[in-house]
Tab-separated table of C-alpha atoms in Angstrom:
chain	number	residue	atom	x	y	z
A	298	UNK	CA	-53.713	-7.942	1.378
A	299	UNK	CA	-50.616	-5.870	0.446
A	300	UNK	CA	-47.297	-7.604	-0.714
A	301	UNK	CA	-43.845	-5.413	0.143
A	302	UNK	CA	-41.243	-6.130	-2.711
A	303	UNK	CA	-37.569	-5.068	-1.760
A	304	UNK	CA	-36.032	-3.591	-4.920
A	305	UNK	CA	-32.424	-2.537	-4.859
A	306	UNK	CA	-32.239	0.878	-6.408
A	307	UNK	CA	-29.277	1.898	-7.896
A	308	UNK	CA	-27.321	4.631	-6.616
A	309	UNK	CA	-28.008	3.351	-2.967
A	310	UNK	CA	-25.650	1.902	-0.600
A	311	UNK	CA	-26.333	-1.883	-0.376
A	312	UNK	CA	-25.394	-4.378	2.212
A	313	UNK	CA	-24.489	-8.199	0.872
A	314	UNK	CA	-23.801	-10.825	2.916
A	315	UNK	CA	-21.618	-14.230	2.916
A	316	UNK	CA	-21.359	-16.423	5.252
A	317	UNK	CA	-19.005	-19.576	4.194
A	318	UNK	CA	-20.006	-21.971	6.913
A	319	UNK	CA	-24.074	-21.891	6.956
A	320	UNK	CA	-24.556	-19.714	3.477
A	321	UNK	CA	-26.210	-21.516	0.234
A	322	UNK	CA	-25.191	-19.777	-2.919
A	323	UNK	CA	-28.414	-18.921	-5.150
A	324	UNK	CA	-29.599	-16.782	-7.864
A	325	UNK	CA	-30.999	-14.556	-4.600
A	326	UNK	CA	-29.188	-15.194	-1.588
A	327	UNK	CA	-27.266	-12.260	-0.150
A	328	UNK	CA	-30.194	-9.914	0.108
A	329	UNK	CA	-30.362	-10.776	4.038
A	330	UNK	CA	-28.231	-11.266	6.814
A	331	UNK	CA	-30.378	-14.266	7.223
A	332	UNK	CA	-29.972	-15.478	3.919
A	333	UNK	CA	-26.061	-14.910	3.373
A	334	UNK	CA	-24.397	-16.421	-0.317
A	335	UNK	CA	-21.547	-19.014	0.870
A	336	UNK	CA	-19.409	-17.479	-1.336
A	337	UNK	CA	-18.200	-14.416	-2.036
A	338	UNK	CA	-18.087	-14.738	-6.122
A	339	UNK	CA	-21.509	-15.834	-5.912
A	340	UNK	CA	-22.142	-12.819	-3.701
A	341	UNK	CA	-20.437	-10.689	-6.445
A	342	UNK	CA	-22.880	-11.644	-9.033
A	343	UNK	CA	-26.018	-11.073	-7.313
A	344	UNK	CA	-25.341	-7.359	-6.179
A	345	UNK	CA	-27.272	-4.349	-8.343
A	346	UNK	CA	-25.384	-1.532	-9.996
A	347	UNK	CA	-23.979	1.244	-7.729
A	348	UNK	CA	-22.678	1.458	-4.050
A	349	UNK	CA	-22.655	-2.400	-2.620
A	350	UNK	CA	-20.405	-3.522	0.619
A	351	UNK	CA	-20.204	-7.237	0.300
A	352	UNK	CA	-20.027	-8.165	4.438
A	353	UNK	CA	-17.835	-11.427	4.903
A	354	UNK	CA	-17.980	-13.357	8.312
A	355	UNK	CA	-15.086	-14.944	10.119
A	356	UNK	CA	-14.128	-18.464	8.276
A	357	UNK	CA	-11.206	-19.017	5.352
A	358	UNK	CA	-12.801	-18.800	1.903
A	359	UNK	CA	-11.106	-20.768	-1.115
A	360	UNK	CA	-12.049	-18.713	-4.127
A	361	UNK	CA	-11.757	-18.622	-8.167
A	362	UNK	CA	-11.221	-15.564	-9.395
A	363	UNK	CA	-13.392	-12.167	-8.814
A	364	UNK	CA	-14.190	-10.043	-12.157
A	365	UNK	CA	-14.929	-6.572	-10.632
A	366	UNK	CA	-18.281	-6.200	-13.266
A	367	UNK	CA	-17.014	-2.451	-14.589
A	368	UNK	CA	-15.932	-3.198	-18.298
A	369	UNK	CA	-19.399	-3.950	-19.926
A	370	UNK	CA	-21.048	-0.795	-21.321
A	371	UNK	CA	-24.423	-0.392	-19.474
A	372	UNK	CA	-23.384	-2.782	-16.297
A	373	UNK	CA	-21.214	-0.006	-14.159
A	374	UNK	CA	-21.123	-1.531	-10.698
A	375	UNK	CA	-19.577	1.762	-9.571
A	376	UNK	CA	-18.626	1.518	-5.865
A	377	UNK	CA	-17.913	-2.319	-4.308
A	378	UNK	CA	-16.685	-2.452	-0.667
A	379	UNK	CA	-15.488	-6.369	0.366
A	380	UNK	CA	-15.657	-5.988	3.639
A	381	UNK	CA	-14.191	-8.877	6.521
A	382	UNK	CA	-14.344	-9.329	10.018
A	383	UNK	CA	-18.290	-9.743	10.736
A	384	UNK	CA	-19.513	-12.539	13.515
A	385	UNK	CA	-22.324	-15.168	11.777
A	386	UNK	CA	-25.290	-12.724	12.402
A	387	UNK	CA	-23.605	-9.602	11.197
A	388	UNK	CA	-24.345	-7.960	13.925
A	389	UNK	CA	-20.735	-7.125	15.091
A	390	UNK	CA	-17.367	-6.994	13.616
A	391	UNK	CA	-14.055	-7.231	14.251
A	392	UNK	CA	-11.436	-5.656	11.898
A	393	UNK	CA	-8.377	-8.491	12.167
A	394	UNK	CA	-7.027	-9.476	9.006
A	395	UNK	CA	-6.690	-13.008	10.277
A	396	UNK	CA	-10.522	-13.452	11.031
A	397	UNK	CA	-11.510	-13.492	7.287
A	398	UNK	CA	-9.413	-15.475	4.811
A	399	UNK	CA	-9.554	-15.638	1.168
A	400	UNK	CA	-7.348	-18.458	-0.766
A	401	UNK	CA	-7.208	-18.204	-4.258
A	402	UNK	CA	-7.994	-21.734	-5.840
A	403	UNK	CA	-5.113	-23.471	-7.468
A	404	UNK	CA	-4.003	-22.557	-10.994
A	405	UNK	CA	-0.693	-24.735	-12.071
A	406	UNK	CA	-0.278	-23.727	-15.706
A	407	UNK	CA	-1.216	-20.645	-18.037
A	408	UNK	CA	-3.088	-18.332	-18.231
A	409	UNK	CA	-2.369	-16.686	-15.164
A	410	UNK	CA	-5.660	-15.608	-12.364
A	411	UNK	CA	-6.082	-12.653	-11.021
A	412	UNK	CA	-8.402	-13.235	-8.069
A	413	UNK	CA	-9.234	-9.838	-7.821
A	414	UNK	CA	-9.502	-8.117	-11.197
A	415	UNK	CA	-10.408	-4.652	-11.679
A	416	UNK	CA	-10.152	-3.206	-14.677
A	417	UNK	CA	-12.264	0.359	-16.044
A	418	UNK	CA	-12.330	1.338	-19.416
A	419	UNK	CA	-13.529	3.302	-21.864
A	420	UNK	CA	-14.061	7.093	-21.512
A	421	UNK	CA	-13.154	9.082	-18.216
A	422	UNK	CA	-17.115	9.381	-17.580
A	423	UNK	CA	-16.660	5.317	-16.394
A	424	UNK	CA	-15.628	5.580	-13.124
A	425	UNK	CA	-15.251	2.723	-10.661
A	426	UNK	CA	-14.195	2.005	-7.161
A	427	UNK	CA	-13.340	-0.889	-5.164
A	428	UNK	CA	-12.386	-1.050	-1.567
A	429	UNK	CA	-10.879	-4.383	0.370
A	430	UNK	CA	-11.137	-3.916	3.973
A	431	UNK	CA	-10.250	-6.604	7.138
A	432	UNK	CA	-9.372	-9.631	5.181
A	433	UNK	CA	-6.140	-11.551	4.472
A	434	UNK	CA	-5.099	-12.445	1.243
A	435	UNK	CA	-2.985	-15.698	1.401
A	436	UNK	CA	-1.342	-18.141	-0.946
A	437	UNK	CA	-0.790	-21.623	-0.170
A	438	UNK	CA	-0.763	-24.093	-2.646
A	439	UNK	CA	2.703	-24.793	-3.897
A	440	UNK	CA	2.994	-24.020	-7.957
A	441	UNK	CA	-0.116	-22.187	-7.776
A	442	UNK	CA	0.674	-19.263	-10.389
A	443	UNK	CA	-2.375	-16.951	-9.270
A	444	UNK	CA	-1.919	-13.895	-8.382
A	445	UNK	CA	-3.634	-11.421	-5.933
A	446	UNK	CA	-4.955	-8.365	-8.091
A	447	UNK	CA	-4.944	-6.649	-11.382
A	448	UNK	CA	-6.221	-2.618	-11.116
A	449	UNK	CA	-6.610	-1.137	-14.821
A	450	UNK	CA	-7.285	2.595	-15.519
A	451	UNK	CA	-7.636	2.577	-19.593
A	452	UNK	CA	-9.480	5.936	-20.151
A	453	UNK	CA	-11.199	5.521	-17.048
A	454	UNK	CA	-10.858	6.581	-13.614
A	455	UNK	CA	-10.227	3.646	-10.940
A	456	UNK	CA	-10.207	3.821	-6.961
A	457	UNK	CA	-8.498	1.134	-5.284
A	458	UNK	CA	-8.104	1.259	-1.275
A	459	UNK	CA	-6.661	-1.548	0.469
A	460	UNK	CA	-7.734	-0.764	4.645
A	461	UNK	CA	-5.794	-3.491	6.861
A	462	UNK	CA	-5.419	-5.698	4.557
A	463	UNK	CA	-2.520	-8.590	4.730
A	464	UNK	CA	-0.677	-10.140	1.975
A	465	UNK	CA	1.454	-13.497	1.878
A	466	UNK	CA	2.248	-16.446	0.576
A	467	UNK	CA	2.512	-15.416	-2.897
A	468	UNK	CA	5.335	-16.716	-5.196
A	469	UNK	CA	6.783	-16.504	-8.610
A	470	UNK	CA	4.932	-13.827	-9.649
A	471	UNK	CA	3.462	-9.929	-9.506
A	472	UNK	CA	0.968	-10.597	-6.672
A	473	UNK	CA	-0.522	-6.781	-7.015
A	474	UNK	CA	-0.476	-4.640	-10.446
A	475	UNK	CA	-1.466	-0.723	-10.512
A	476	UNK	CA	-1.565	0.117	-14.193
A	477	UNK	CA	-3.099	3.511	-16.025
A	478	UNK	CA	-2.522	3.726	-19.621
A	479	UNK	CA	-4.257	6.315	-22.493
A	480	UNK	CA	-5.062	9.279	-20.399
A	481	UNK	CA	-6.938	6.971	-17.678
A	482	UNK	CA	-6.702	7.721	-13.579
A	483	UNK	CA	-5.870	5.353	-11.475
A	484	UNK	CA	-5.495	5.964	-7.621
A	485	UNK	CA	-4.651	3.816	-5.342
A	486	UNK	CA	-4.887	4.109	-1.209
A	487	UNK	CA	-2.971	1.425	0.887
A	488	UNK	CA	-3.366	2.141	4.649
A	489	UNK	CA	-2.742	-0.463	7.925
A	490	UNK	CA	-1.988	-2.879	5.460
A	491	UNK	CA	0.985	-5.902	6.143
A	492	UNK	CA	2.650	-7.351	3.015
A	493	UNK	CA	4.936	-10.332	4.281
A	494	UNK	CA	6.513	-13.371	3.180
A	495	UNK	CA	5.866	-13.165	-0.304
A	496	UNK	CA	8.857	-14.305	-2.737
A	497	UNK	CA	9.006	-13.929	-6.592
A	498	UNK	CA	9.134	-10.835	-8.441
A	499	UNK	CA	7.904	-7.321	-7.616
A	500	UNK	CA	5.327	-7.577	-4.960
A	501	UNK	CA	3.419	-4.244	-6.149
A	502	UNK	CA	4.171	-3.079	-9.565
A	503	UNK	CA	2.984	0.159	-10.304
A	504	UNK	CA	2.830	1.614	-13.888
A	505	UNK	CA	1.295	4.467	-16.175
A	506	UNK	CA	1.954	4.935	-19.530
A	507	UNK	CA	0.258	6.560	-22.323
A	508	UNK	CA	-0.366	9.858	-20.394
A	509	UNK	CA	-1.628	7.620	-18.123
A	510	UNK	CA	-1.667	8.810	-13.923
A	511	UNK	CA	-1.045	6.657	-11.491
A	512	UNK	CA	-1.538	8.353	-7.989
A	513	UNK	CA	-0.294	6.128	-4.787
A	514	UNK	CA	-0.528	6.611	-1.198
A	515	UNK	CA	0.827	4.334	1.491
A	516	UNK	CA	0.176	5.009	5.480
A	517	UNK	CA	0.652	3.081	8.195
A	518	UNK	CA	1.799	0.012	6.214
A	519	UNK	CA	4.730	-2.461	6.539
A	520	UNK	CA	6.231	-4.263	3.867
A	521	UNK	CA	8.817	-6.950	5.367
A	522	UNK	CA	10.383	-10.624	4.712
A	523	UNK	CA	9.748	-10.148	1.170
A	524	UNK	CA	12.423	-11.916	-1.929
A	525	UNK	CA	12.337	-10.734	-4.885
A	526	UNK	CA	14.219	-11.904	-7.758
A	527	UNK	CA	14.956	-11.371	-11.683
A	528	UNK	CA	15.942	-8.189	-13.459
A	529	UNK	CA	14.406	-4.720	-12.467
A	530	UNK	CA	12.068	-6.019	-9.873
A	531	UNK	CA	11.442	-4.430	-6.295
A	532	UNK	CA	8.935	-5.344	-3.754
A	533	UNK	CA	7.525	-1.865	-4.600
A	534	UNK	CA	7.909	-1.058	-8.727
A	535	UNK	CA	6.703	2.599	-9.938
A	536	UNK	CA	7.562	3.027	-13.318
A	537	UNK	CA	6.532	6.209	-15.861
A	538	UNK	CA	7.140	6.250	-19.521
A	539	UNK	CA	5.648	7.524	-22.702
A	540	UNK	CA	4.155	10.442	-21.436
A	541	UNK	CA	2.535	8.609	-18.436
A	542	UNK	CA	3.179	10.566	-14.593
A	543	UNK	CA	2.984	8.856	-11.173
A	544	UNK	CA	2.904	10.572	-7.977
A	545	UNK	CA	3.613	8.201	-4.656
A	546	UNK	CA	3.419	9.268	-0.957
A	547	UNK	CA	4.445	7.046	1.681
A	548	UNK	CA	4.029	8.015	5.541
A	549	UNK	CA	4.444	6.229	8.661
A	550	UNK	CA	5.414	2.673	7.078
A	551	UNK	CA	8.358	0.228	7.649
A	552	UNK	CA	10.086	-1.272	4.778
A	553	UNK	CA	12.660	-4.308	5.970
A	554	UNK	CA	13.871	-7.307	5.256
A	555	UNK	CA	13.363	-7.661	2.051
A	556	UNK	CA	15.613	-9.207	-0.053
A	557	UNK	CA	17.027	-9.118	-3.664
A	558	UNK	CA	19.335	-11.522	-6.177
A	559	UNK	CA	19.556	-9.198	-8.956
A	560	UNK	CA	17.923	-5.021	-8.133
A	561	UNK	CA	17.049	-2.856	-5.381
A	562	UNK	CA	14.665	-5.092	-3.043
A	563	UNK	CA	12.748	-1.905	-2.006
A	564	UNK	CA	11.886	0.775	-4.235
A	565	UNK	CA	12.606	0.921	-7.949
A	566	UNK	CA	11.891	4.152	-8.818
A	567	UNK	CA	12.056	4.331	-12.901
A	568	UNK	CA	10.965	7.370	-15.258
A	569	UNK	CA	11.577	7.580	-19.201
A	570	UNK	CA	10.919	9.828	-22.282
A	571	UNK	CA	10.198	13.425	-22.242
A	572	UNK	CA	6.836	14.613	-20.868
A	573	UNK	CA	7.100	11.530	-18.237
A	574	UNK	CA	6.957	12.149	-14.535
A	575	UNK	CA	7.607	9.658	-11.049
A	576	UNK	CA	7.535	11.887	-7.664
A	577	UNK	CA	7.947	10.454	-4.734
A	578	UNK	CA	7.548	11.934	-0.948
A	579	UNK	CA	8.525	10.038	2.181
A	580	UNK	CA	7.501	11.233	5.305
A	581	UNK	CA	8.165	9.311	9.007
A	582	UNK	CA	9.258	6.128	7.170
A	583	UNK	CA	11.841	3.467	8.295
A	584	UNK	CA	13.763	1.628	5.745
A	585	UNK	CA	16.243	-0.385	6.587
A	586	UNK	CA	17.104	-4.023	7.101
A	587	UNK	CA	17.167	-5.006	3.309
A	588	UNK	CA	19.816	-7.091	1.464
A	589	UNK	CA	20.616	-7.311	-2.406
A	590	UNK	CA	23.066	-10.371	-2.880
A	591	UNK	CA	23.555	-9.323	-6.600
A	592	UNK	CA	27.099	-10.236	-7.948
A	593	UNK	CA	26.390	-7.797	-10.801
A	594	UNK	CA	25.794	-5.024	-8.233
A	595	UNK	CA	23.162	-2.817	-7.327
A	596	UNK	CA	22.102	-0.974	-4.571
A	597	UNK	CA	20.794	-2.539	-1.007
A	598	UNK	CA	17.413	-0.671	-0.633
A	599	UNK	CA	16.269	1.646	-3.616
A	600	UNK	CA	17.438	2.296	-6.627
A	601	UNK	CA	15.765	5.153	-8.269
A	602	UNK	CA	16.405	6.084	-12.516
A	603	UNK	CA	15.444	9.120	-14.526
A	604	UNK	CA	16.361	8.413	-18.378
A	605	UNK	CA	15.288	10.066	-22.011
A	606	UNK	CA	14.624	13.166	-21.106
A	607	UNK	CA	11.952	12.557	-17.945
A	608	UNK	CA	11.782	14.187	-14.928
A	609	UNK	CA	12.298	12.604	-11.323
A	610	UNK	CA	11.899	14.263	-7.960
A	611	UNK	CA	12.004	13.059	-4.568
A	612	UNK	CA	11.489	14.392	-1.088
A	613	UNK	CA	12.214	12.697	2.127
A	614	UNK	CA	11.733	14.146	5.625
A	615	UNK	CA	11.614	12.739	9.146
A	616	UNK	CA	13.104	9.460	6.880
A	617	UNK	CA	15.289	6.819	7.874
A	618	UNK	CA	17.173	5.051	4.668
A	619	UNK	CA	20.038	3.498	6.205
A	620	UNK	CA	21.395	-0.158	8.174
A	621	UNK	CA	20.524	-1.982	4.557
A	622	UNK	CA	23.093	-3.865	2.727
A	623	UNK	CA	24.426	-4.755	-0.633
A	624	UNK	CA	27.181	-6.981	-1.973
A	625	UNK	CA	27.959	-4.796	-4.601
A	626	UNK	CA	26.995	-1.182	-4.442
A	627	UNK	CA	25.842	1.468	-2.440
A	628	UNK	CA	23.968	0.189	0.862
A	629	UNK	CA	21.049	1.988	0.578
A	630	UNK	CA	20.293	3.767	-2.343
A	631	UNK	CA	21.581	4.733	-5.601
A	632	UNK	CA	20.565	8.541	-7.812
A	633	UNK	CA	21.005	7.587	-11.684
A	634	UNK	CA	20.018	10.144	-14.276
A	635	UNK	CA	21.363	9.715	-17.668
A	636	UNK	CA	21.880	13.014	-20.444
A	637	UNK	CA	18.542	15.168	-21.028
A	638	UNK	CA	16.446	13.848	-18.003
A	639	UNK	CA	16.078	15.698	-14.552
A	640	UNK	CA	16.522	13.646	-11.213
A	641	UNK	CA	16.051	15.979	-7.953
A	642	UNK	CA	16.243	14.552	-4.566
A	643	UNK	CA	15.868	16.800	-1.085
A	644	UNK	CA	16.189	15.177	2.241
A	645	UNK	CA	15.457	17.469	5.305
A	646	UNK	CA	16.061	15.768	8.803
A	647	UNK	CA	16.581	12.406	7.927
A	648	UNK	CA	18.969	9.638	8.703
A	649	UNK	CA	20.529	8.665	5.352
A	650	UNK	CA	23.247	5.430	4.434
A	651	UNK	CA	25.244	5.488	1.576
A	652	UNK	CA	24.560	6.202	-1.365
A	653	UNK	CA	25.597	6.723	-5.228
A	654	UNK	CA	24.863	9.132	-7.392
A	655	UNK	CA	25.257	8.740	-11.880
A	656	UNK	CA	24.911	12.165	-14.114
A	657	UNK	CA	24.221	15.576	-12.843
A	658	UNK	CA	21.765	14.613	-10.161
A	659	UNK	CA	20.592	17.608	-8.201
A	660	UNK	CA	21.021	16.298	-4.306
A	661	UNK	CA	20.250	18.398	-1.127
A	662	UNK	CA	20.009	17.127	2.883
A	663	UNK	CA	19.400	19.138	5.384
A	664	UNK	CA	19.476	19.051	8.973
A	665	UNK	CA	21.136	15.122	8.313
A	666	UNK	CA	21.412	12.768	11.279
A	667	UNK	CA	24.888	10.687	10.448
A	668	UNK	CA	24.371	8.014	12.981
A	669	UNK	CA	23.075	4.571	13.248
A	670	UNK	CA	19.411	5.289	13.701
A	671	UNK	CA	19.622	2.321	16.595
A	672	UNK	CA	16.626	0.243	15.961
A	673	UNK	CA	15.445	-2.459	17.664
A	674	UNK	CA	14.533	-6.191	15.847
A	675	UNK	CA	10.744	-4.879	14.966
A	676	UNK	CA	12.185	-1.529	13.197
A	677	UNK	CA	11.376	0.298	15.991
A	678	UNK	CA	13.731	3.123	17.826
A	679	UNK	CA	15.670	2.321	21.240
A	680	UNK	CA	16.021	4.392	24.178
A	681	UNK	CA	19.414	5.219	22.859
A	682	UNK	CA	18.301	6.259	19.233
A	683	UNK	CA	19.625	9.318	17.786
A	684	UNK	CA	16.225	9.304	15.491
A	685	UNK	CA	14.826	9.979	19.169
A	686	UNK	CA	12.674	14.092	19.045
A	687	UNK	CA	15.418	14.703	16.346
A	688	UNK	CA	12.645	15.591	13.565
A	689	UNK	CA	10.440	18.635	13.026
A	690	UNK	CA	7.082	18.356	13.545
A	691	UNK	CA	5.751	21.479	11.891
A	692	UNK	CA	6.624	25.396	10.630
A	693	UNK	CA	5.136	28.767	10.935
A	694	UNK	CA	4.348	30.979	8.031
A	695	UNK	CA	3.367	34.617	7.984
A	696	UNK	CA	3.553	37.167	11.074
A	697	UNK	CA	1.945	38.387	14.176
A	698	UNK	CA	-1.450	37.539	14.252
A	699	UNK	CA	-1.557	35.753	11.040
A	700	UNK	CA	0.444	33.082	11.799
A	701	UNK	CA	-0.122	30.112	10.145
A	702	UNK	CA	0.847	26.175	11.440
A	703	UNK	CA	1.529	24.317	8.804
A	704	UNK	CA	1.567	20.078	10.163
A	705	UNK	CA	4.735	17.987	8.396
A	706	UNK	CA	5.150	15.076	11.086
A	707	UNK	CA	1.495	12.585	11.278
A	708	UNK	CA	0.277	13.442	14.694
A	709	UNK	CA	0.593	9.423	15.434
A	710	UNK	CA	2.707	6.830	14.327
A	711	UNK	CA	2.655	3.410	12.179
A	712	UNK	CA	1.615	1.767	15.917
A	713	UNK	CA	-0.816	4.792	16.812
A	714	UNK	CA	1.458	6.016	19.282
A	715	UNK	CA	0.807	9.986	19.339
A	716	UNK	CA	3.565	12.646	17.675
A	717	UNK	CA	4.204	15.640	19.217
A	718	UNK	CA	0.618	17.778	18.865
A	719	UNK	CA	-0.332	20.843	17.560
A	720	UNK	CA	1.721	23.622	17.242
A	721	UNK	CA	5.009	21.712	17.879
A	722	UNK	CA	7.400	22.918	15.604
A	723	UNK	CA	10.763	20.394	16.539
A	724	UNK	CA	10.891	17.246	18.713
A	725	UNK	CA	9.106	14.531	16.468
A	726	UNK	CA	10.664	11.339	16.011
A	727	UNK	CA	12.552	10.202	12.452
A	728	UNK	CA	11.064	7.148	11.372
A	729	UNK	CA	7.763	5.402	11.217
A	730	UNK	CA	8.075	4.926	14.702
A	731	UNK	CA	7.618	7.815	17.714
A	732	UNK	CA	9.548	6.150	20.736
A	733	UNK	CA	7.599	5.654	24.569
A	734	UNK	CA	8.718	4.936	27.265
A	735	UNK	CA	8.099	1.061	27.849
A	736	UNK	CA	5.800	1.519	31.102
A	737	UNK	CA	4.442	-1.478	31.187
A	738	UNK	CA	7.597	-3.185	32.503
A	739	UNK	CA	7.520	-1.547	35.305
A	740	UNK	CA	3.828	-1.830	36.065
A	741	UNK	CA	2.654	-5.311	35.802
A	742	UNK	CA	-1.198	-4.279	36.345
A	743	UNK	CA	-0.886	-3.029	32.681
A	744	UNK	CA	0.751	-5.756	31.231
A	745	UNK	CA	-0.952	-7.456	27.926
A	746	UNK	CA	-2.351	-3.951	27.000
A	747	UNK	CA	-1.064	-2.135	23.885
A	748	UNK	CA	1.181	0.640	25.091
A	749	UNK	CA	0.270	3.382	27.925
């Protein structure tokens, strides 16, 4: 008789499994769909080194905090997926952030939790990833000073990809923290992901120092109902100093309602010391809506700050940055580059608010819309929006034959609505949003579907 023994081997993709309602946690369990961990931290330390998704079914998990095993020499868990979503036999799944439901447990006083902590260092041949997918990531105990996640490149290279992910309830505190500091590489990838209702200080604080690199990408994300309060805080923070650069994209995402006692409550943009870098590009994105209430003044959506001799550049096009407010200040967004630094911002086909400008800022729009952009209560655009095919889609380069398209617009929106397609060179929307037509209004057979 012949006995088959299942040994993970490293550097193979592994399937885990946790199922909170009929899972028993165990020095083993997780292996098997049939034999799923009830929770997802015991899940965590049962899986092998290398490329592990952790499969989560439906159910609300209360959970202590999650050390992402990457900072022991010898132990590098290299590549861990948490994945959401899956029915009790993990046999199907359905990606809703509100089937799968993590709660951090209750932490009242010092030191502070991280429930998901991810931290690589040592040399830039440890190199780590970790992917949340299909989950929601709510707060709810009252005084609870946890916060969501902590992602550390310290010589080391770090992936971090958030993949419809949503984010609320958290309070009095930096829920998410992107930090890469003594030549380390962090990047970070936040698509389809909701960030709402949190209220406390910056809601993703983003950092490299140290000639440090911080690279961000947001798509297809919204960030809205969000307070923030206390000196130089944001709902989105990206700060560079001491030689560190970061480099931020953000397409097809909605940034509104968000609100502010004391500093910009949607981008803080801040770059110091020579050899520093922040860049920033913005393309199809809607912000508008926000509010700073600060007596002490300050502007009403982003305030962005190049100082000691750093550099700053941003780039907006197909952008909407206007319809926010502040009690003192510019409404939207302030330029503010102090003796020895270098702050450039470009615009092209965008609708842009007021705005302020300190030092010998280098500004250019082109092909501006000045009017309201004419949204409607969700941030999307009206039937009578100027925003409305006022955008370029794409250009041409070379001649004859050799033409080349090169794409600017997405070829869908935030919703999945489709852009203008190939070839178009004008007639995309500004905004996150491409307007249609609402046919289902008039057609009641398609009522309850998505859009036509």
């Amino acid at each position: 008789m012949s006995i088959l023994v299942s040994i993970p081997i490293p550097g193979f993709c592994l399937d885990y499994y946790v199922n909170g309602a009929v899972g028993f946690d165990s020095a083993t369990c997780g292996r098997l769909p049939t034999d799923p961990c009830k929770t997802i931290k015991q899940a965590l330390n049962n899986i092998p080194d290398g490329e592990v998704t952790i499969k989560i079914a439906r159910g609300t998990y209360v959970e202590s905090e999650f050390l992402i095993p990457v900072t022991v020499a010898g132990s590098v868990k290299n590549d861990i997926t948490f994945e959401g979503g899956w029915n009790a036999s993990f046999d199907n799944s359905v990606c809703n952030p509100e089937n799968t439901i993590i709660i951090p447990g209750n932490r009242t006083a010092p030191p502070y939790m991280y429930l998901f902590e991810f931290n690589v260092f040592g040399d830039q041949q440890r190199q780590a990833a970790l992917t949340l997918r299909c989950m929601k990531i709510q707060k709810t105990a009252t005084g609870d000073i946890t916060r969501a996640m902590i992602n550390d490149a310290d010589k080391g290279l770090a992936e971090i990809t958030l993949f419809n992910i949503r984010l609320t309830g958290f309070a009095d505190q930096n829920p998410i923290v992107f930090r890469s500091v003594d030549n380390g590489l962090l990047h970070a990838d936040i698509e389809e992901t909701v960030i709402d209702s949190n209220n406390g200080y910056t809601v993703i604080s983003g950092d490299a120092y140290d000639s440090g690199t911080l690279q961000l990408t947001m798509k297809k994300s919204s960030l809205r109902n969000n307070g923030t309060q206390g000196k130089s805080t944001a709902v989105i923070f990206l700060g560079s100093r001491t030689g560190g650069i970061v480099s931020a994209s953000v397409t097809n995402s909605i940034i509104a309602e968000n609100s502010s006692s004391e500093d910009p409550p949607g981008f803080r943009l801040l770059t110091r010391h020579s050899n520093s870098e922040l860049s920033l590009s913005m393309i199809n994105t809607t912000i508008a809506g926000n509010s700073n209430s600060s007596a002490g003044g300050g502007p009403g959506a982003m305030g962005i700050y190049a100082f000691d001799g750093a550099r700053c550049t941003i780039r907006m096009v197909n952008t909407i940055v206007r319809g926010n407010s502040a009690l003192i200040g510019p409404d939207d967004f302030i330029l503010d580059q102090d003796t020895g630094a270098t702050l450039d911002f470009s615009a092209d086909y965008s609708i842009l608010g007021e705005y302020a400008t300190k030092g010998s800022v280098s500004y250019n729009s082109t092909h501006e819309i000045d009017a309201d952009p004419a949204l409607n209560p969700t941030y999307h655009l009206t039937s009578g929006s100027p925003a409305k095919d006022a955008g370029i889609c794409g250009y041409l380069t070379g001649g004859g034959p050799l033409y080349q398209y090169h794409r600017v617009a997405p070829y869908d929106d935030i919703d999945g609505d489709k852009r203008p397609g190939w070839g178009k060179l004008m007639g995309c929307d500004v905004g996150a949003d491409e307007y249609r037509f609402p046919w289902i209004l008039f057609n009641p057979a398609t009522r309850g579907t998505r859009r036509p």
